[in-house]
C-alpha cells in the first residue's frame, strides 16, 4: 500500500484507470491474436504521426471538450445530463439551418448568429428536463434519455419535411454552408496539412476558461455548486434551487449545443441524417468523468480520447485491428473510473490533522444519524422517482 | 384488404415488435425492485442479439428447428454475464448506477461489433437460417374472427412473453422472494436488520434483468432483424426502460406499456399499408413512446412510484 496525499490520489486514480483500460484492450487483442504493441503504435502514428493527423485529433477533441464541459456543469449542480447527444444534435441542425437560410450575410453577422442559434437550440433542449426537474421533480436521467431519441427522429423529420427543398441535395443531406458561416480557417487548415481542424478549437479553449471562471468566480457558479452539494442547505441560505437547477441545465445545454455547432459549421459543413445518437454525447460524458469535471482534466482527457478515436482509424488500416477496440478501451477506462472506490483502496491516504477530524466526524454522523441527514446519493442524480 | 385481415396484420405485427420489449422491460423491473437502476438494458440487449445470431449461424445445421430456442438460452447466459459486470460495480464496488449502466451501453456495441469483425471479417453477420417465423395455434386458430386475429400466423414468442410477465408479477408481488427483493429496493437497512441478504437479492435482481434482457435481444434478432450489425439494437433497450417506467415498475404494467410501444413501432413500419394511418407522419409514431414516458413521469409528480432506495449504493456497516 502506498501512502499518498489527497491531491496526488486525485491524479493517480484516473491515471491507473487509463493504464488498466489500455491493458483490457491489449488482453482482448491478444485473445484474438492481434498484436497490441503493433496496434497501439499504429494508433499513435495515426493520431500524431503527421501534421494533418494532429489537426484531425485536435478537431475531434473540439466537440468532446464542449460536451464534456456541458456534462460537468450539470453534474456540479447534481444532475446527470445524459441528453448531451440530443442537445448537440439540436445545436448542429439549428446552426446549419440559419447558415443555409441566410447564406449571403457577411461573416461577422452570420457566423455569430449561427453559433448563437445553435447554442440556443441546445439550451432549449436541455431546459426541458431542467424545468421538469425543478417543478415536477421528474428524474432528469430518464427525460434526457428519452429526449435524445425525440431529437434524433425530429431532426430527420425537420430536414426532410420542414426545411425548404432548396436547402437539400438529397433526402439525407443538406447543401454545404457558404464560406460566410464556416468555422474553417484557411491558415489553420494549411498549418495542419489540410485537415478539418477549425476555429471551433479556439472557442473550446475559451469555453474551458469561461466555465472555470463561471463556476469558481461568479455567484451563479457558487449557487450551482452549492445546490449540487446540498439543495436543502442552499434553499435555507436563500438561494432559489429551482432557478439554479434550470440555469445549470441551460448552461449545460448551451455547451452541448456548441459541441454540435462545431461539428456542423466546422467539421462537416452540412447536416445529414443521423441513425443513432451522436457519439460525442456519451464520449463527452466519458471525457468529463475521466477529467473529474475540472477544466484542465477535461482538456487532457478530451485530447486523450480523440487520440484514441482518430488513432483507432489508423490502427484499423495500419494493424488490421477493428476500430471498435477503441470503444472497448474507452468503456473500460470509465468502468475503472466508476469503481474508483476499489482503486482508492490501493492507497492509504496520508492523513493530516484536518482530514483526520473530518474522517472521525464522518464516521460519527454516519453511524448515528445516517437516516436524518439528507440523502447525499440524491446529488448524483441517480435517484429515479 | 378487409377489416379482419387488416386487424390481424396490426395485431400480429404489434405482437412481434412488442415481444423483445416485454422481456427486457420485465427484466428491468427485477433490477429496479432490488434497488439497482439499470440503464444498461440497451447494452444487455445488444449482447443478447449478438450471441443469439452467432449461435444461430454456427449451429443452425446441427440443431435445425430448435436452434432459435437454444439461442435464447445462450443469449440469456451472455446477458447474465454482462449484467454481472453492472452488478459487481454497483453492489460491491460502489459505482454510480448510471455511470456503470452507461459503461455497459458503451462496451456492448463495441465488443459485439469487434467480435463480429474478428470472427467473420466483416462488420455485419449473414442472415440467420433459422428464425422464429409464424405460428398458428392448433384448434384456437379455427375460432372465427378471433382465431384469425390472435391465433393464426402469429408470434408464439409474444404469448410466452406475456406469460413470463404474469409469472414475474406473481414472483415479485406474491412470493417471499419478491417481498424480500422489493424490501431490499425500498429500505436496505431495514431489510438487512431482519437478516435478509441484501447483496444477494440485489445480485438476483440485476442478473435476472440480464437474463431477460439477453433473451429480449435474442428475440429481436431472431424474429425482426435476422442478422447482427451495429444498427441492430438502436434504442429498443431504452424503449424497454421507458415501458418499465410507464408501467410503474409493475411487470404487468410494463408488459402493457411494451405492447403499446410495440404497437406504435409497428405502425411506423406497416402504417403505409393501412388507410388513414399512412397520412400521419411517421415521426409522431417514432417519438410517441419517449414523449409519453416523459408525460407519465410528469403526471405522477412527486409521487414516488419507483422503489424508494433505487439508485443508491448500500454500504453494509461493519
XYZ file of C-alpha atoms in Angstrom:
703
model
C 0.000 0.000 0.000
C 1.210 3.441 -0.927
C 0.853 6.439 1.269
C -0.237 9.415 -0.802
C -1.855 12.762 -0.181
C -5.339 13.635 -1.404
C -4.342 15.692 -4.500
C -1.889 13.021 -5.628
C -4.583 10.385 -5.251
C -6.913 12.504 -7.363
C -4.402 12.312 -10.212
C -3.346 8.719 -9.639
C -6.843 7.204 -9.854
C -7.555 8.428 -13.418
C -4.014 7.532 -14.492
C -4.365 3.998 -13.185
C -7.784 3.764 -14.847
C -6.249 4.754 -18.174
C -3.472 2.176 -17.835
C -5.942 -0.546 -16.863
C -8.225 0.443 -19.752
C -5.402 0.042 -22.259
C -4.490 -3.230 -20.587
C -8.031 -4.565 -21.083
C -7.825 -3.554 -24.736
C -4.477 -5.348 -25.057
C -5.870 -8.522 -23.469
C -8.864 -8.531 -25.826
C -6.494 -8.108 -28.771
C -4.224 -10.899 -27.534
C -7.211 -13.263 -27.232
C -7.969 -12.699 -30.904
C -4.278 -12.914 -31.799
C -3.771 -9.318 -32.787
C -0.556 -7.698 -31.667
C -1.296 -4.996 -29.047
C 2.111 -3.356 -29.441
C 1.661 -3.032 -33.169
C -1.914 -1.825 -32.703
C -1.104 0.825 -30.126
C 1.950 2.068 -32.004
C -0.025 2.406 -35.242
C -2.698 4.145 -33.172
C -0.176 6.729 -32.014
C 1.147 7.135 -35.536
C -2.414 7.503 -36.860
C -3.255 10.207 -34.360
C 0.001 12.129 -34.078
C 2.253 10.928 -36.905
C 1.636 13.675 -39.448
C 0.604 17.301 -39.162
C -2.763 16.534 -40.746
C -3.286 13.700 -38.255
C -2.571 16.068 -35.381
C -5.035 18.507 -36.939
C -7.730 15.831 -37.100
C -7.045 14.840 -33.497
C -7.448 18.432 -32.330
C -10.557 18.704 -34.500
C -12.019 15.623 -32.817
C -11.187 16.986 -29.377
C -13.141 20.191 -30.016
C -16.730 18.899 -29.709
C -15.673 16.499 -26.941
C -14.430 19.420 -24.835
C -17.759 21.176 -25.294
C -19.944 18.201 -24.411
C -17.681 17.283 -21.503
C -17.954 20.821 -20.134
C -21.719 20.571 -20.520
C -21.776 17.354 -18.542
C -19.538 18.733 -15.821
C -21.613 21.896 -15.299
C -24.796 19.864 -14.885
C -23.123 17.368 -12.597
C -21.761 20.131 -10.348
C -25.409 21.005 -9.767
C -26.109 17.345 -9.038
C -27.609 16.374 -12.384
C -26.848 13.683 -14.788
C -27.187 15.212 -18.229
C -27.302 12.130 -20.438
C -29.006 14.229 -23.094
C -25.751 15.691 -24.405
C -26.092 13.989 -27.766
C -29.634 15.270 -28.275
C -28.622 18.776 -27.278
C -25.603 18.665 -29.573
C -27.796 17.418 -32.415
C -30.216 20.304 -31.846
C -27.290 22.718 -31.931
C -25.955 21.160 -35.098
C -29.185 21.321 -37.102
C -30.068 24.756 -35.699
C -26.796 26.357 -36.748
C -26.847 24.730 -40.190
C -30.413 25.880 -40.738
C -29.545 29.522 -40.058
C -26.404 29.255 -42.173
C -28.416 27.910 -45.096
C -31.237 30.401 -44.671
C -29.040 33.481 -44.869
C -26.019 32.393 -46.919
C -25.167 35.888 -48.121
C -24.951 37.748 -44.847
C -21.419 38.954 -44.060
C -19.326 36.620 -41.948
C -19.190 38.866 -38.896
C -23.004 38.695 -38.647
C -23.789 35.242 -39.985
C -21.172 33.231 -38.099
C -22.011 34.587 -34.615
C -25.719 34.323 -35.434
C -25.442 30.674 -36.487
C -23.355 29.839 -33.406
C -25.834 31.643 -31.172
C -28.842 29.875 -32.659
C -27.111 26.527 -32.270
C -26.295 27.264 -28.632
C -29.873 28.370 -28.092
C -31.245 25.173 -29.639
C -29.095 23.149 -27.257
C -30.182 25.316 -24.350
C -33.879 24.832 -25.115
C -33.454 21.075 -25.430
C -31.715 20.980 -22.059
C -34.146 23.397 -20.432
C -36.990 20.876 -20.819
C -35.546 18.330 -18.348
C -34.361 21.227 -16.157
C -37.837 22.724 -15.884
C -39.448 19.330 -15.349
C -36.929 18.529 -12.642
C -37.366 21.904 -10.921
C -41.148 21.998 -10.915
C -42.216 18.356 -11.008
C -39.248 16.532 -9.528
C -39.010 14.396 -12.674
C -35.778 12.421 -12.981
C -33.598 14.211 -15.494
C -31.847 10.942 -16.319
C -34.969 9.448 -17.870
C -36.142 12.669 -19.502
C -32.787 13.340 -21.158
C -32.506 9.750 -22.416
C -35.999 9.967 -23.880
C -35.331 13.395 -25.401
C -32.224 12.070 -27.145
C -34.451 9.869 -29.259
C -37.127 12.532 -29.742
C -34.495 14.965 -31.052
C -32.940 12.223 -33.195
C -36.197 11.462 -35.025
C -37.261 15.089 -35.057
C -34.002 16.218 -36.691
C -34.532 13.868 -39.623
C -38.150 14.940 -39.910
C -37.255 18.627 -39.815
C -34.637 18.200 -42.509
C -36.770 16.059 -44.798
C -40.161 17.702 -44.359
C -39.874 21.197 -42.922
C -36.656 22.594 -44.385
C -37.159 24.229 -47.797
C -36.327 21.783 -50.534
C -33.628 24.055 -51.963
C -31.577 23.519 -48.763
C -31.103 19.817 -49.501
C -29.028 17.941 -52.006
C -30.892 14.700 -51.319
C -33.332 13.295 -48.778
C -30.424 12.502 -46.492
C -28.175 15.551 -46.578
C -28.335 19.325 -46.770
C -26.321 21.628 -49.019
C -22.950 22.709 -47.751
C -22.982 26.018 -45.931
C -21.455 29.102 -47.519
C -17.967 30.217 -46.556
C -19.543 33.078 -44.620
C -20.829 30.681 -41.980
C -17.880 28.311 -41.869
C -15.635 27.944 -38.851
C -12.799 26.708 -41.052
C -9.784 28.949 -41.277
C -7.549 28.516 -44.292
C -4.310 29.364 -42.458
C -5.165 26.840 -39.749
C -6.048 24.101 -42.226
C -2.847 24.812 -44.162
C -0.823 24.651 -40.961
C -2.212 21.192 -40.254
C -1.889 19.652 -43.683
C -5.398 20.370 -44.957
C -7.213 18.659 -42.114
C -10.683 19.640 -40.973
C -9.382 21.476 -37.895
C -11.298 24.723 -37.434
C -11.824 27.810 -35.333
C -14.078 25.807 -33.039
C -10.912 24.766 -31.240
C -10.349 28.335 -30.071
C -13.974 28.547 -28.985
C -13.462 25.358 -26.983
C -10.380 26.778 -25.269
C -12.293 29.962 -24.461
C -15.148 27.835 -23.112
C -12.749 25.940 -20.863
C -11.608 29.181 -19.269
C -15.108 30.681 -19.220
C -16.635 27.669 -17.488
C -13.839 27.634 -14.929
C -14.480 31.343 -14.322
C -18.262 30.979 -14.081
C -18.104 28.009 -11.755
C -15.381 29.295 -9.472
C -15.645 33.097 -9.571
C -19.280 34.059 -10.028
C -22.390 33.922 -7.842
C -24.152 31.687 -10.336
C -21.325 29.167 -10.221
C -21.259 29.234 -6.452
C -25.010 28.632 -6.348
C -24.772 25.777 -8.826
C -22.064 24.057 -6.804
C -23.820 24.691 -3.559
C -27.139 23.272 -4.807
C -25.181 20.286 -6.051
C -23.678 19.676 -2.648
C -26.795 20.234 -0.598
C -30.035 21.539 -2.114
C -31.721 21.873 1.282
C -28.958 23.962 2.824
C -28.834 26.161 -0.289
C -32.558 26.761 -0.136
C -32.224 27.589 3.542
C -29.462 30.053 2.723
C -31.861 31.895 0.438
C -30.896 30.511 -2.966
C -33.660 29.523 -5.334
C -32.848 25.902 -6.078
C -35.441 25.875 -8.876
C -33.746 28.741 -10.675
C -30.322 27.201 -10.150
C -31.448 23.818 -11.434
C -32.810 25.357 -14.623
C -29.817 27.659 -15.090
C -27.343 24.813 -14.724
C -29.191 22.714 -17.295
C -29.431 25.682 -19.679
C -25.708 26.334 -19.323
C -25.049 22.650 -19.865
C -27.274 22.663 -22.949
C -25.541 25.738 -24.385
C -22.183 23.965 -24.123
C -23.506 20.716 -25.597
C -25.233 22.710 -28.331
C -21.901 24.374 -29.166
C -20.436 20.887 -29.464
C -22.960 20.265 -32.228
C -22.280 23.670 -33.772
C -18.574 22.952 -34.248
C -19.473 19.611 -35.829
C -21.824 21.380 -38.246
C -20.061 24.643 -39.045
C -16.578 23.251 -38.608
C -16.192 19.569 -39.329
C -18.929 18.570 -41.757
C -20.221 21.894 -43.155
C -23.695 20.398 -43.558
C -26.291 18.298 -41.783
C -27.103 14.721 -42.733
C -29.472 12.046 -41.467
C -28.379 10.573 -38.170
C -29.333 6.961 -37.500
C -28.135 6.801 -33.899
C -27.397 9.221 -31.075
C -24.301 11.338 -31.708
C -21.259 9.647 -30.256
C -19.899 12.973 -28.968
C -22.665 12.814 -26.365
C -21.564 9.736 -24.498
C -17.914 10.297 -25.325
C -18.177 13.764 -23.816
C -19.639 12.248 -20.702
C -16.703 9.845 -20.582
C -14.231 12.708 -21.048
C -15.812 14.617 -18.189
C -15.837 11.602 -15.876
C -12.178 10.874 -16.600
C -11.221 14.532 -16.252
C -13.196 14.617 -12.990
C -15.001 17.727 -14.177
C -12.040 20.118 -13.958
C -11.093 22.284 -16.931
C -7.521 21.007 -17.163
C -8.716 17.424 -16.710
C -11.295 17.827 -19.467
C -8.719 19.316 -21.852
C -6.268 16.472 -21.269
C -8.792 13.645 -21.348
C -10.511 15.218 -24.362
C -7.197 15.061 -26.219
C -6.556 11.513 -25.000
C -9.950 10.296 -26.246
C -9.539 11.978 -29.605
C -6.095 10.387 -29.945
C -7.905 7.084 -29.374
C -10.673 7.860 -31.863
C -8.501 9.231 -34.656
C -5.684 6.785 -33.962
C -8.219 3.964 -33.986
C -8.848 4.615 -37.664
C -5.114 4.418 -38.353
C -4.947 1.254 -36.276
C -7.637 -0.361 -38.393
C -5.774 0.324 -41.620
C -2.239 0.018 -40.208
C -2.511 -3.028 -37.974
C -5.780 -4.560 -39.182
C -7.340 -4.375 -35.734
C -11.063 -3.462 -35.790
C -11.738 0.126 -34.772
C -14.166 -0.994 -32.050
C -11.256 -1.880 -29.764
C -11.022 1.882 -29.151
C -14.501 1.992 -27.669
C -13.740 -1.085 -25.594
C -10.750 0.779 -24.141
C -12.873 3.903 -23.535
C -15.622 1.896 -21.811
C -13.046 0.070 -19.671
C -11.389 3.329 -18.612
C -14.735 4.717 -17.488
C -15.523 1.460 -15.718
C -12.342 1.782 -13.697
C -13.048 5.462 -13.023
C -16.519 4.460 -11.824
C -15.126 1.950 -9.358
C -12.579 4.466 -8.038
C -13.519 3.270 -4.576
C -11.733 -0.008 -5.258
C -8.740 1.632 -6.914
C -8.584 4.048 -3.981
C -8.185 1.077 -1.650
C -4.727 0.576 -3.123
C -3.568 3.743 -1.444
C -3.510 4.693 2.125
C -4.293 8.339 2.410
C -1.731 10.361 4.266
C -3.839 11.951 6.911
C -3.299 15.492 8.058
C -4.859 16.621 11.287
C -7.686 18.283 9.404
C -8.717 15.272 7.344
C -8.463 13.135 10.420
C -11.011 15.297 12.156
C -13.348 15.225 9.181
C -12.959 11.494 8.973
C -13.933 10.977 12.590
C -16.838 13.355 12.237
C -17.978 11.484 9.204
C -17.952 8.128 10.895
C -19.839 9.574 13.826
C -22.609 11.061 11.734
C -22.866 8.051 9.526
C -23.336 5.704 12.437
C -25.725 7.823 14.474
C -27.890 9.935 12.222
C -27.490 8.456 8.794
C -31.234 8.467 8.250
C -31.677 12.108 9.258
C -29.117 13.769 7.036
C -30.361 14.435 3.532
C -29.503 11.515 1.378
C -26.352 12.582 -0.384
C -26.828 9.968 -3.070
C -29.527 12.228 -4.409
C -26.988 14.709 -5.679
C -25.618 12.214 -8.106
C -28.960 12.345 -9.836
C -29.251 8.609 -9.860
C -32.472 8.620 -7.910
C -35.357 7.638 -10.187
C -38.649 8.788 -8.773
C -57.872 -5.652 -47.566
C -60.916 -6.493 -45.471
C -61.405 -5.419 -41.902
C -60.487 -8.703 -40.194
C -57.274 -9.275 -42.103
C -56.300 -5.673 -41.509
C -56.764 -6.053 -37.751
C -54.940 -9.372 -37.921
C -51.999 -7.644 -39.607
C -51.929 -4.923 -36.954
C -52.177 -7.373 -34.061
C -49.556 -9.770 -35.332
C -47.015 -7.061 -36.118
C -47.732 -5.397 -32.785
C -47.022 -8.692 -31.032
C -43.801 -9.262 -32.975
C -42.461 -5.789 -32.160
C -43.562 -5.856 -28.512
C -42.037 -9.212 -27.594
C -38.411 -8.089 -27.142
C -39.627 -5.030 -25.252
C -41.745 -7.144 -22.884
C -38.844 -9.447 -21.995
C -36.432 -6.583 -21.407
C -38.888 -4.353 -19.559
C -39.893 -7.187 -17.226
C -36.203 -7.861 -16.652
C -35.781 -4.205 -15.761
C -38.428 -4.428 -13.047
C -36.404 -7.133 -11.268
C -33.290 -4.991 -11.205
C -35.044 -1.817 -10.127
C -37.084 -3.550 -7.430
C -33.789 -4.645 -5.913
C -32.701 -1.001 -5.942
C -30.234 -1.100 -8.816
C -31.021 1.302 -11.648
C -30.280 -0.427 -14.908
C -29.781 1.961 -17.809
C -27.582 -0.778 -19.280
C -30.602 -2.686 -20.644
C -29.729 -1.433 -24.108
C -26.245 -2.920 -23.890
C -27.581 -6.172 -22.462
C -29.958 -6.458 -25.425
C -27.076 -5.834 -27.816
C -25.089 -8.704 -26.308
C -28.180 -10.942 -26.365
C -28.867 -10.204 -30.017
C -25.222 -10.699 -30.933
C -24.792 -14.021 -29.136
C -28.078 -15.382 -30.462
C -27.141 -14.577 -34.041
C -23.668 -16.067 -33.709
C -25.068 -19.229 -32.108
C -27.777 -19.467 -34.732
C -25.323 -19.101 -37.615
C -22.917 -21.629 -36.128
C -25.339 -24.341 -35.063
C -28.301 -23.993 -37.445
C -27.220 -27.158 -39.278
C -26.767 -29.164 -36.096
C -29.950 -28.302 -34.263
C -32.291 -27.381 -37.111
C -35.618 -26.008 -35.959
C -34.570 -25.974 -32.303
C -31.730 -23.507 -32.981
C -33.558 -20.245 -32.209
C -34.834 -21.671 -28.937
C -31.399 -22.843 -27.841
C -30.058 -19.456 -28.887
C -32.389 -17.895 -26.340
C -30.639 -19.828 -23.588
C -27.214 -18.794 -24.862
C -28.320 -15.166 -25.088
C -29.745 -15.334 -21.585
C -26.442 -16.628 -20.218
C -24.491 -13.935 -22.064
C -26.969 -11.364 -20.724
C -26.299 -12.616 -17.207
C -22.552 -12.373 -17.802
C -22.643 -8.764 -18.996
C -25.078 -7.729 -16.258
C -22.761 -9.324 -13.694
C -20.329 -6.530 -14.542
C -23.004 -3.990 -13.636
C -23.852 -5.967 -10.500
C -20.282 -6.170 -9.220
C -19.652 -2.499 -9.981
C -22.791 -1.175 -8.309
C -23.225 -3.636 -5.453
C -19.682 -4.340 -4.270
C -17.614 -1.577 -5.802
C -19.944 1.352 -5.018
C -20.020 2.655 -8.580
C -22.666 5.134 -9.610
C -25.507 3.165 -11.182
C -25.966 5.481 -14.139
C -22.247 5.571 -14.942
C -21.952 1.809 -14.671
C -25.024 1.290 -16.857
C -23.587 3.709 -19.396
C -20.354 1.711 -19.403
C -22.414 -1.355 -20.340
C -24.060 0.639 -23.127
C -20.664 1.799 -24.420
C -18.999 -1.568 -24.054
C -21.623 -3.876 -25.546
C -21.877 -2.419 -29.074
C -18.083 -2.064 -29.259
C -17.378 -5.567 -28.011
C -20.026 -7.229 -30.172
C -19.048 -5.469 -33.393
C -15.378 -6.139 -32.604
C -16.174 -9.830 -32.221
C -18.226 -9.867 -35.415
C -15.289 -8.348 -37.266
C -12.838 -10.727 -35.591
C -14.973 -13.811 -36.360
C -16.493 -13.007 -39.754
C -14.004 -10.391 -41.019
C -16.851 -8.004 -41.870
C -18.999 -5.552 -39.975
C -22.280 -7.402 -40.329
C -23.222 -11.059 -39.984
C -25.015 -13.083 -42.621
C -28.737 -13.634 -42.281
C -29.659 -16.445 -39.924
C -31.053 -19.633 -41.384
C -33.488 -20.494 -38.598
C -35.766 -17.761 -37.309
C -38.894 -17.853 -35.171
C -41.268 -17.268 -38.058
C -45.023 -17.543 -37.712
C -47.047 -19.978 -35.711
C -50.734 -20.955 -35.764
C -52.206 -22.313 -32.562
C -53.855 -25.652 -33.391
C -57.578 -25.513 -32.617
C -57.637 -21.913 -31.406
C -56.932 -20.574 -34.872
C -60.153 -22.166 -36.111
C -62.305 -19.828 -33.991
C -63.977 -17.398 -36.369
C -62.686 -13.792 -36.381
C -60.855 -14.003 -33.022
C -58.866 -17.014 -34.146
C -57.780 -15.274 -37.313
C -56.804 -12.113 -35.433
C -54.991 -13.569 -32.450
C -54.019 -17.171 -33.102
C -53.343 -17.612 -36.808
C -49.894 -16.860 -38.240
C -48.836 -15.090 -35.122
C -45.748 -14.904 -32.951
C -45.624 -17.631 -30.345
C -42.834 -15.797 -28.512
C -45.244 -12.948 -27.788
C -47.537 -15.273 -25.863
C -44.582 -16.712 -23.969
C -43.501 -13.165 -23.117
C -46.956 -12.344 -21.784
C -46.927 -15.477 -19.638
C -43.457 -14.582 -18.339
C -44.678 -11.102 -17.431
C -47.529 -12.613 -15.416
C -45.159 -15.050 -13.701
C -42.788 -12.170 -12.931
C -45.641 -10.230 -11.366
C -46.541 -13.249 -9.279
C -42.933 -13.700 -8.171
C -42.498 -10.051 -7.279
C -45.790 -9.461 -5.503
C -46.958 -12.848 -4.259
C -43.881 -14.749 -3.108
C -41.449 -14.457 -0.247
C -38.608 -13.914 -2.725
C -40.469 -10.992 -4.275
C -41.295 -9.383 -0.965
C -37.679 -9.587 0.107
C -36.466 -8.328 -3.260
C -38.717 -5.296 -3.001
C -37.808 -4.673 0.636
C -34.157 -4.510 -0.409
C -35.070 -1.894 -3.011
C -37.243 0.099 -0.614
C -35.172 0.101 2.533
C -31.983 -1.963 2.516
C -31.073 -1.051 6.106
C -34.354 -2.390 7.429
C -34.081 -5.496 5.271
C -30.546 -6.098 6.498
C -31.670 -5.744 10.098
C -34.175 -8.510 9.517
C -31.408 -10.792 8.313
C -32.137 -10.568 4.608
C -29.046 -10.952 2.447
C -29.212 -7.517 0.806
C -26.319 -8.046 -1.591
C -27.621 -11.465 -2.578
C -31.036 -10.113 -3.503
C -29.505 -7.221 -5.391
C -27.425 -9.698 -7.382
C -30.545 -11.766 -8.071
C -32.372 -8.691 -9.337
C -29.602 -7.493 -11.626
C -28.772 -10.944 -13.005
C -32.450 -11.650 -13.717
C -32.594 -8.404 -15.679
C -29.551 -9.614 -17.592
C -31.196 -12.967 -18.328
C -34.439 -11.430 -19.587
C -32.691 -8.551 -21.371
C -30.438 -11.005 -23.197
C -33.467 -13.040 -24.224
C -35.170 -9.832 -25.353
C -32.250 -9.018 -27.606
C -32.188 -12.575 -28.949
C -35.898 -12.441 -29.763
C -35.407 -9.173 -31.614
C -32.511 -10.556 -33.641
C -34.267 -13.804 -34.495
C -37.717 -12.511 -35.314
C -37.174 -8.984 -36.632
C -33.666 -8.118 -37.798
C -32.439 -11.561 -38.880
C -28.771 -10.611 -38.613
C -26.471 -8.612 -36.383
C -24.706 -5.331 -37.035
C -24.036 -2.100 -35.180
C -27.506 -0.940 -36.201
C -29.474 -3.924 -34.943
C -30.340 -2.667 -31.472
C -30.795 1.085 -31.565
C -32.960 2.291 -28.737
C -35.018 -0.831 -28.007
C -33.363 -1.133 -24.606
C -34.242 2.443 -23.790
C -37.820 1.943 -25.017
C -38.000 -1.070 -22.694
C -36.787 1.076 -19.835
C -39.464 3.594 -20.796
C -42.055 0.802 -20.794
C -40.956 -0.249 -17.325
C -41.421 3.297 -16.007
C -44.652 3.760 -17.976
C -45.913 0.565 -16.347
C -44.940 1.955 -12.941
C -42.392 -0.768 -12.158
C -45.073 -3.436 -12.283
C -44.271 -6.333 -14.644
C -47.839 -6.482 -15.951
C -47.946 -2.726 -16.348
C -44.593 -2.879 -18.116
C -45.986 -5.570 -20.398
C -48.997 -3.403 -21.235
C -46.758 -0.442 -21.965
C -44.446 -2.626 -24.066
C -47.431 -3.838 -26.094
C -48.459 -0.255 -26.650
C -44.945 0.860 -27.638
C -44.664 -2.169 -29.899
C -47.913 -1.088 -31.487
C -46.523 2.420 -32.063
C -43.326 0.961 -33.555
C -45.185 -1.422 -35.810
C -47.494 1.345 -37.028
C -44.500 3.355 -38.184
C -43.460 0.340 -40.251
C -46.716 -1.176 -41.555
C -48.606 2.143 -41.432
C -48.138 2.623 -45.153
C -50.393 -0.345 -45.847
C -53.213 0.974 -43.699
C -55.675 3.642 -44.841
C -55.767 6.669 -42.520
C -52.568 5.786 -40.658
C -50.434 6.405 -43.719
C -51.305 10.108 -43.504
C -49.762 10.502 -40.025
C -46.088 11.494 -40.358
C -44.070 8.573 -39.015
C -42.097 10.904 -36.766
C -45.079 11.119 -34.406
C -45.239 7.363 -34.047
C -41.458 7.121 -33.611
C -41.443 9.731 -30.866
C -44.622 8.559 -29.142
C -43.056 6.104 -26.635
C -40.485 8.634 -25.480
C -42.849 11.587 -25.207
C -45.484 9.515 -23.420
C -42.941 8.316 -20.890
C -41.943 11.888 -20.081
C -45.623 12.824 -19.740
C -46.276 9.926 -17.389
C -43.323 10.912 -15.222
C -44.575 14.481 -15.075
C -48.159 13.487 -14.327
C -47.150 11.324 -11.374
C -45.414 14.351 -9.953
C -43.890 13.946 -6.571
C -45.376 10.510 -6.103
C -42.547 8.122 -5.537
C -43.690 5.411 -7.893
C -40.303 3.767 -8.172
C -38.580 1.769 -5.447
C -37.504 4.156 -2.723
C -33.833 3.244 -2.442
C -33.432 2.899 -6.200
C -30.067 4.074 -7.491
C -28.399 4.271 -4.094
C -25.475 2.157 -3.059
C -25.978 0.165 0.085
C -22.844 0.006 2.166
C -23.118 -2.610 4.843
C -21.844 -1.295 8.155
C -19.258 -3.341 9.897
